[in-house]
PDB file of C-alpha atoms in Angstrom:
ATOM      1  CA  UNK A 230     -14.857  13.413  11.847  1.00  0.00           C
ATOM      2  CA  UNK A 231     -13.097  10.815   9.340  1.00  0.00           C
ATOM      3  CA  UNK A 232     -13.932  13.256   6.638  1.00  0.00           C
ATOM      4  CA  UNK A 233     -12.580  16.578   8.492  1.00  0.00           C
ATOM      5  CA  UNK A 234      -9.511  14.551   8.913  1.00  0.00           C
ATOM      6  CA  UNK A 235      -9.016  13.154   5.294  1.00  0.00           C
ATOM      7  CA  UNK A 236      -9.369  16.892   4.502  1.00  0.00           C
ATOM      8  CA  UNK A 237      -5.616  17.404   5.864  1.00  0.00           C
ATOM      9  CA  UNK A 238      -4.098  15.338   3.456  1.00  0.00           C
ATOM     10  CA  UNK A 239      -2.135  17.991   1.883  1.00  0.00           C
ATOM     11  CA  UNK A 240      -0.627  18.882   5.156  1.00  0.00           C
ATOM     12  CA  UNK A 241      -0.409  15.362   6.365  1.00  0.00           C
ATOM     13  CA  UNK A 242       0.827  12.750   4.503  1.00  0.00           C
ATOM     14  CA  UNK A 243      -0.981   9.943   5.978  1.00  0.00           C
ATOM     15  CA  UNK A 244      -4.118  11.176   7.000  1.00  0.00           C
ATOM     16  CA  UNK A 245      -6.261   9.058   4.539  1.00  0.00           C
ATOM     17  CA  UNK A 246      -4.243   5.934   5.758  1.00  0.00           C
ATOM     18  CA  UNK A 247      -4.968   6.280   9.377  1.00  0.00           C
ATOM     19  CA  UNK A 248      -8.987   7.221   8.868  1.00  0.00           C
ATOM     20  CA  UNK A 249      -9.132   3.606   6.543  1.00  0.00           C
ATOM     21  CA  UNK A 250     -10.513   1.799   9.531  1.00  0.00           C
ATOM     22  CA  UNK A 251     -12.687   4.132  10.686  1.00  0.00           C
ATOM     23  CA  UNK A 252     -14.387   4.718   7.560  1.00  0.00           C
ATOM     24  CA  UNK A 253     -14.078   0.830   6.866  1.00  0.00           C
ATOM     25  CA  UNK A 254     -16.074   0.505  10.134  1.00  0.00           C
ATOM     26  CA  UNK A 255     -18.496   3.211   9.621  1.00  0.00           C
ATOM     27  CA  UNK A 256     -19.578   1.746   6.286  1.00  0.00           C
ATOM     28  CA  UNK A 257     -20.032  -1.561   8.892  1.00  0.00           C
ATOM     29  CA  UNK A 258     -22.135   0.255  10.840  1.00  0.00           C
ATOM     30  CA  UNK A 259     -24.394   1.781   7.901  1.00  0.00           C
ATOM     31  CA  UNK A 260     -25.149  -1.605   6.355  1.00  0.00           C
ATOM     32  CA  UNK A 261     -25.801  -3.139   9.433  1.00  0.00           C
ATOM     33  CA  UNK A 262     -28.106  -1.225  11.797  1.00  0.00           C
ATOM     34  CA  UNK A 263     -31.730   0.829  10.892  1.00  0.00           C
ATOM     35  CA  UNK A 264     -30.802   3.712  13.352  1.00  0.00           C
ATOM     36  CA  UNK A 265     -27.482   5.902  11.815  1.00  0.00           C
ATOM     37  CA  UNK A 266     -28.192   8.574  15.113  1.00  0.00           C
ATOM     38  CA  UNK A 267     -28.004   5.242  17.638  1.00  0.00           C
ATOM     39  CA  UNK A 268     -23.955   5.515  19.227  1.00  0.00           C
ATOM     40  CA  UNK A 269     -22.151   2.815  18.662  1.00  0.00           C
ATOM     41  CA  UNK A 270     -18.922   1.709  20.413  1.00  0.00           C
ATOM     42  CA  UNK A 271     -16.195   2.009  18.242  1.00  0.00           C
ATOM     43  CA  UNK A 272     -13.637  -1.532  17.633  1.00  0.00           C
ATOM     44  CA  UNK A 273     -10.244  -1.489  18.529  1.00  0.00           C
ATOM     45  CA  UNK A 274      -8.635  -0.680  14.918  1.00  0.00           C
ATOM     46  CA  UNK A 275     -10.924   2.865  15.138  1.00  0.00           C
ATOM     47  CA  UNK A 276      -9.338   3.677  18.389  1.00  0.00           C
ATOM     48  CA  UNK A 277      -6.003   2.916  17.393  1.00  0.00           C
ATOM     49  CA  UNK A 278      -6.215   5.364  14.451  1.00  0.00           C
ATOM     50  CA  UNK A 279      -8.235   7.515  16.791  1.00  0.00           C
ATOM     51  CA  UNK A 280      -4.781   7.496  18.834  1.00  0.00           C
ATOM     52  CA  UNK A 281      -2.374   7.844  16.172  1.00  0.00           C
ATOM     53  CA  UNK A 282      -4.074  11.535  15.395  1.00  0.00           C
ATOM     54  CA  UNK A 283      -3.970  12.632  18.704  1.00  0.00           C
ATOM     55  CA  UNK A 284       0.145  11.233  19.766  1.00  0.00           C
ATOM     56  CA  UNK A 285       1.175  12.514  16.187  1.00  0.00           C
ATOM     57  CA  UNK A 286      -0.645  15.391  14.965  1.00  0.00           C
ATOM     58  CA  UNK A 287       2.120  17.881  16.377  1.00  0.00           C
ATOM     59  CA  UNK A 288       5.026  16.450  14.430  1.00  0.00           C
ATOM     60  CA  UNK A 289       3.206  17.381  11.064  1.00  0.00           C
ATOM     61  CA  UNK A 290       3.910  20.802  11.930  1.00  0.00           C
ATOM     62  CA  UNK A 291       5.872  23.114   9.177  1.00  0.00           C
ATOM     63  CA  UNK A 292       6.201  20.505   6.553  1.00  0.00           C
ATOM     64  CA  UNK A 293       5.574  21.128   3.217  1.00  0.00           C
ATOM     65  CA  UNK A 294       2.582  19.728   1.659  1.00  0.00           C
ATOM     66  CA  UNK A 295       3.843  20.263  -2.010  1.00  0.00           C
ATOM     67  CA  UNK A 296       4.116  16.453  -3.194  1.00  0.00           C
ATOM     68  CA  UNK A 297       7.714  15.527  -4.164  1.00  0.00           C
ATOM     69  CA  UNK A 298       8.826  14.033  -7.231  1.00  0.00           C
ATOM     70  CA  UNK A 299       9.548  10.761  -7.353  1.00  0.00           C
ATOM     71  CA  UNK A 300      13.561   9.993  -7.081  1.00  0.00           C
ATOM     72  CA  UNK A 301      13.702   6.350  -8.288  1.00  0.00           C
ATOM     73  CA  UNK A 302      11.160   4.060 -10.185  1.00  0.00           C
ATOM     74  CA  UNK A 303      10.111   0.539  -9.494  1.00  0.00           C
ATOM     75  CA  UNK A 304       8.765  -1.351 -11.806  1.00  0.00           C
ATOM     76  CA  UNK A 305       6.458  -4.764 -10.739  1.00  0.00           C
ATOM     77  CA  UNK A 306       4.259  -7.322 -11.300  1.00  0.00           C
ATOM     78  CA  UNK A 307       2.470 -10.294 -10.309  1.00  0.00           C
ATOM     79  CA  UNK A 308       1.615 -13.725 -11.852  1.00  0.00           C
ATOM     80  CA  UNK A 309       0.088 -16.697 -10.556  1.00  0.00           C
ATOM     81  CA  UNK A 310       3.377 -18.233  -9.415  1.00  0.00           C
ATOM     82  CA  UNK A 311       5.149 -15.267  -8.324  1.00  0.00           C
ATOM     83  CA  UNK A 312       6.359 -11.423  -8.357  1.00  0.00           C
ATOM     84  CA  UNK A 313       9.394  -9.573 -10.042  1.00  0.00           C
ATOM     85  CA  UNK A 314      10.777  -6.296 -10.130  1.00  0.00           C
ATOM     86  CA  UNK A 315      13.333  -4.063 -11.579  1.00  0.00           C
ATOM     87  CA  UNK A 316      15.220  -1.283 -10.911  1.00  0.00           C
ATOM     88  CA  UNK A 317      17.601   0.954 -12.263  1.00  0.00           C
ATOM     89  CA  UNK A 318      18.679  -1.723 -14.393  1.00  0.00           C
ATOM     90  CA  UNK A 319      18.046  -4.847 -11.323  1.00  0.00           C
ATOM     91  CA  UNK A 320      15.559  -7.251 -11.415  1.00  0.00           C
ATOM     92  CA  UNK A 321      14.659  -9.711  -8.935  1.00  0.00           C
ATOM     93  CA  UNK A 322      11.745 -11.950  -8.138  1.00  0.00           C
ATOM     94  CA  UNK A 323      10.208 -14.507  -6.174  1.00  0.00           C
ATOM     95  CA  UNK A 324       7.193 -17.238  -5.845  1.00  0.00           C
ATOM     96  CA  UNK A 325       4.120 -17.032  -3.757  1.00  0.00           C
ATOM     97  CA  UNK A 326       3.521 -19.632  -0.577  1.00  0.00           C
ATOM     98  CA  UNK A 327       0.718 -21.605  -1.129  1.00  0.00           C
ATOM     99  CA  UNK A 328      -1.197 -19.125   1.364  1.00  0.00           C
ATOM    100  CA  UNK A 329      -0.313 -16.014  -0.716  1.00  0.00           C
ATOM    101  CA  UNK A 330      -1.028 -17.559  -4.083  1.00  0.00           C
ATOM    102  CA  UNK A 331      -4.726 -18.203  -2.702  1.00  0.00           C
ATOM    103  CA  UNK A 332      -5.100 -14.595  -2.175  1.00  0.00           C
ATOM    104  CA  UNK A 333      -6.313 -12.256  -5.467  1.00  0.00           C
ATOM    105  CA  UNK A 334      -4.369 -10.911  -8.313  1.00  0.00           C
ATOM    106  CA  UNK A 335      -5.029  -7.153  -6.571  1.00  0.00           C
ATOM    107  CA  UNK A 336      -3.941  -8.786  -3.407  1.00  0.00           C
ATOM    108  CA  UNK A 337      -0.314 -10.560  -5.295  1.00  0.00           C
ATOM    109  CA  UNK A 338       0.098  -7.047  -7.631  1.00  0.00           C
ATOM    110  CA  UNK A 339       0.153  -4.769  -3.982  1.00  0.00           C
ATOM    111  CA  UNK A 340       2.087  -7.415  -2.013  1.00  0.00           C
ATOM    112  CA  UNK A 341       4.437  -7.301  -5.693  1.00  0.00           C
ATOM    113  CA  UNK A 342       5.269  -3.736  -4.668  1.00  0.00           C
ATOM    114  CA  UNK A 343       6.313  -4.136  -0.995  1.00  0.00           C
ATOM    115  CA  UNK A 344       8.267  -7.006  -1.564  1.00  0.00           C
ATOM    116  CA  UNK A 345      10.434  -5.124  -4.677  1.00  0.00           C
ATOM    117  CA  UNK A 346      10.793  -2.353  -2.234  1.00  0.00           C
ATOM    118  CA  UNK A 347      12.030  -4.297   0.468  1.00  0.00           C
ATOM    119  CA  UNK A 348      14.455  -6.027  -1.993  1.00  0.00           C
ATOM    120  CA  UNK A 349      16.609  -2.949  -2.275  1.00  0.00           C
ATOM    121  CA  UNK A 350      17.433  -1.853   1.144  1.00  0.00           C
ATOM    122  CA  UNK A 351      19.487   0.647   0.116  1.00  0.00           C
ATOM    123  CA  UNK A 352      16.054   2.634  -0.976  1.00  0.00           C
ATOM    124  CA  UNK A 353      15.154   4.817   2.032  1.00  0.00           C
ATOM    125  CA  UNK A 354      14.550   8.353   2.859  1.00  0.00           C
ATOM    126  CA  UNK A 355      13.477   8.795  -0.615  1.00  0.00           C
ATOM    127  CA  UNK A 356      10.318   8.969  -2.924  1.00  0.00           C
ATOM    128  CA  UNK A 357       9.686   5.667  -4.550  1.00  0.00           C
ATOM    129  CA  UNK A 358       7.333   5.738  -8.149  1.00  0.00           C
ATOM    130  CA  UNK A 359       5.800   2.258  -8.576  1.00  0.00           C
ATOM    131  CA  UNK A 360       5.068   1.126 -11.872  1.00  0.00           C
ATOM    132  CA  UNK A 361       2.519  -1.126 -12.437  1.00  0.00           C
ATOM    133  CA  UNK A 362      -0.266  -2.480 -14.669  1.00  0.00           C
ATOM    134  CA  UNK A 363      -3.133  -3.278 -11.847  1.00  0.00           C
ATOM    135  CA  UNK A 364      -5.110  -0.470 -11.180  1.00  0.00           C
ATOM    136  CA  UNK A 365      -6.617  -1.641  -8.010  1.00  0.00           C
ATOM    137  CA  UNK A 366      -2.960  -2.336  -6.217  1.00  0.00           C
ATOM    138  CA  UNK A 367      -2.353   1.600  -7.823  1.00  0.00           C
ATOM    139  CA  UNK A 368      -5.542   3.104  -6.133  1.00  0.00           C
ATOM    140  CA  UNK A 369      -4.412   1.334  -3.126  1.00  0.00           C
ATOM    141  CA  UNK A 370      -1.218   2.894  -2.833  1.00  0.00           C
ATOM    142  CA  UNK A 371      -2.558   6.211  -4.180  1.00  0.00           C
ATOM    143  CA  UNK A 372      -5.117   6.403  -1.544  1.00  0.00           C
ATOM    144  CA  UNK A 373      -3.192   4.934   1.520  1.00  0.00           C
ATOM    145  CA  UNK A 374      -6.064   1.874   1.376  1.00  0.00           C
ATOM    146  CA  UNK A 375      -9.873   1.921   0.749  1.00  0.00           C
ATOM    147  CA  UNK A 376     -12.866   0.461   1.935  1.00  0.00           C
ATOM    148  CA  UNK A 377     -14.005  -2.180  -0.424  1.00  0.00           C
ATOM    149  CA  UNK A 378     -11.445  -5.145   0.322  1.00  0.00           C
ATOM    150  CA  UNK A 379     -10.258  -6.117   4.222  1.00  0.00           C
ATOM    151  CA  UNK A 380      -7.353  -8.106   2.825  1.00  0.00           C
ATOM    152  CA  UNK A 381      -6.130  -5.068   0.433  1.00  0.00           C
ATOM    153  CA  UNK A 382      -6.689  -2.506   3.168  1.00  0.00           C
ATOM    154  CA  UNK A 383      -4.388  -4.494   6.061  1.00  0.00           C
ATOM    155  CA  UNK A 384      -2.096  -5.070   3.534  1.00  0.00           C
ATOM    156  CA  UNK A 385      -1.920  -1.052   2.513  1.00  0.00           C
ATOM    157  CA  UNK A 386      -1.949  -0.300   5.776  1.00  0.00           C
ATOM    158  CA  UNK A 387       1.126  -2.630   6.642  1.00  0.00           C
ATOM    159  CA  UNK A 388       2.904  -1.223   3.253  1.00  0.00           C
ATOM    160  CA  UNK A 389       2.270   2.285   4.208  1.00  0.00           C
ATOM    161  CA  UNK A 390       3.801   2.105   8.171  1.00  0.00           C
ATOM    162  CA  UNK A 391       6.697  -0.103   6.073  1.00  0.00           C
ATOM    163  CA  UNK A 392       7.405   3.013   4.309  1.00  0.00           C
ATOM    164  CA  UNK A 393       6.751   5.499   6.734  1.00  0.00           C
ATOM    165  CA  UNK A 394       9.180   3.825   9.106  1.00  0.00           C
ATOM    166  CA  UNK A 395      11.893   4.250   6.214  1.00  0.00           C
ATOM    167  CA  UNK A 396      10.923   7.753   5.184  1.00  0.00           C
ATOM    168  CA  UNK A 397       9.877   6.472   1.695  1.00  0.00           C
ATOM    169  CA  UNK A 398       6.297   7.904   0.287  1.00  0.00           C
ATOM    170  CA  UNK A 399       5.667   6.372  -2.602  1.00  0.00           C
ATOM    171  CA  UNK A 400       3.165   7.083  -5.265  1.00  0.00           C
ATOM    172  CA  UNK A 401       2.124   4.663  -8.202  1.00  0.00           C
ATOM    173  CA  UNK A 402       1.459   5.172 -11.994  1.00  0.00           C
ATOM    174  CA  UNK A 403      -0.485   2.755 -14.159  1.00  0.00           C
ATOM    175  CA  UNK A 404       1.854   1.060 -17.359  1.00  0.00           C
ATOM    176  CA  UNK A 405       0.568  -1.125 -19.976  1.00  0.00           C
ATOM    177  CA  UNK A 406       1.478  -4.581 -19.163  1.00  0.00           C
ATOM    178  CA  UNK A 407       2.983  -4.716 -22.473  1.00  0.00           C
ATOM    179  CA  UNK A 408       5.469  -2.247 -21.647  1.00  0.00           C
ATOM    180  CA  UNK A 409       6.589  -4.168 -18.228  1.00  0.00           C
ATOM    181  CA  UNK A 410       8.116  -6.672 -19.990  1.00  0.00           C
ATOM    182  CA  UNK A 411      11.117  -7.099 -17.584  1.00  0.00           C
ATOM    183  CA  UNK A 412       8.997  -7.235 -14.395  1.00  0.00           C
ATOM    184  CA  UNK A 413       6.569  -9.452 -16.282  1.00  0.00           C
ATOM    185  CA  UNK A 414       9.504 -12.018 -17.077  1.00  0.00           C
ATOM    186  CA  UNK A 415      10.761 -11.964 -13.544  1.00  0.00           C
ATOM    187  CA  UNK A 416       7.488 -13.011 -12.113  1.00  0.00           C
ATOM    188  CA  UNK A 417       6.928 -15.825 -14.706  1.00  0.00           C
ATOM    189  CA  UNK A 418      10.197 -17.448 -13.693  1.00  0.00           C
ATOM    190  CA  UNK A 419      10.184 -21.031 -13.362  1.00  0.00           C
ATOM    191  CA  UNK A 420      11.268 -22.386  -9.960  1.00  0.00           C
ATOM    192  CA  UNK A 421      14.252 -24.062 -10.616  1.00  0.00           C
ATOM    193  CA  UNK A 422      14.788 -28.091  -7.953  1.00  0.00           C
ATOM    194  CA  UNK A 423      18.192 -26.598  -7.415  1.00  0.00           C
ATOM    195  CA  UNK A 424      17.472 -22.844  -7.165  1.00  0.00           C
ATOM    196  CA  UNK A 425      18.108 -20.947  -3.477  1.00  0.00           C
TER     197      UNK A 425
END
């Protein structure tokens, strides 16, 4: 089933992203039991994507399923201490929470591109290119999630309905870290006592 769905991903935007937790669970399922023919009773996140298909299939109808090309560029990144961001000649950045700094570099890069998104409001019903020198946070937004990483694929899953709410697809492209220098600078800022 999850791979007759993901087969309608050029007709349906986010058909990979709402089969994530079924295949996540699946591959669950295959580690952990002998018998593959034995039913098992699916968890809550499979029936909840289950749902989604069968409430929102119908309003897929008649669009196009030629990708668009992206109408504004984002570039970000991720340190240690923070993110930072920049476009069309902004910038802006910010520092992890303790909790958030604990989490992995894929985890800070992905979070990175959210957060510049949702720094410029103004960016909706449009297609978004996200520059960026981690290639996991790139597959992740490429693929709508994946399967290895729990952590990544909630927080591709939340990034993903963020867009979708907005009408903003977005798409990523890998650039040499060298080459991010702005984005690099803004998330290497040092927190200033006085700074709001």
């Amino acid at each position: 089933l999850t791979m007759r769905l993901q087969s309608s991903l050029f007709a349906i935007l986010p058909a990979r992203l709402y089969t994530r937790r079924l295949l996540y669970f699946k591959n669950l399922v295959v580690k952990s039991h002998v018998d593959w023919d034995k039913p098992q009773p699916l968890d809550q996140e499979s029936i909840q994507e289950l749902t989604w298909w069968h409430n929102n299939l119908e309003q897929w109808n008649g669009r196009s399923f030629i990708p668009t090309c992206p109408q504004e560029t984002i570039f970000v990144d991720a340190s240690d201490t923070g993110w930072g961001c920049s476009w069309n000649n902004q910038t802006t950045h910010g520092y992890w929470t303790p909790t958030e700094a604990a989490q992995s570099i894929n985890w800070r890069e992905l979070k990175a591109a959210w957060l510049a998104m949702q720094a410029f409001p103004s960016l909706q019903n449009t297609t978004i290119l996200i520059r960026t020198d981690n290639r996991t946070s790139l597959a992740y937004i490429n693929k709508q999630g994946g399967t290895r990483s729990l952590p990544l694929l909630n927080l591709a899953i939340d990034v993903w309905n963020w867009c979708l709410e907005r009408n903003i697809i977005i798409q990523a492209q890998h650039i040499q870290g060298i080459q991010n220098r702005i984005a690099d600078f803004e998330s290497r800022r040092q927190f200033q006592k006085n700074q709001w």
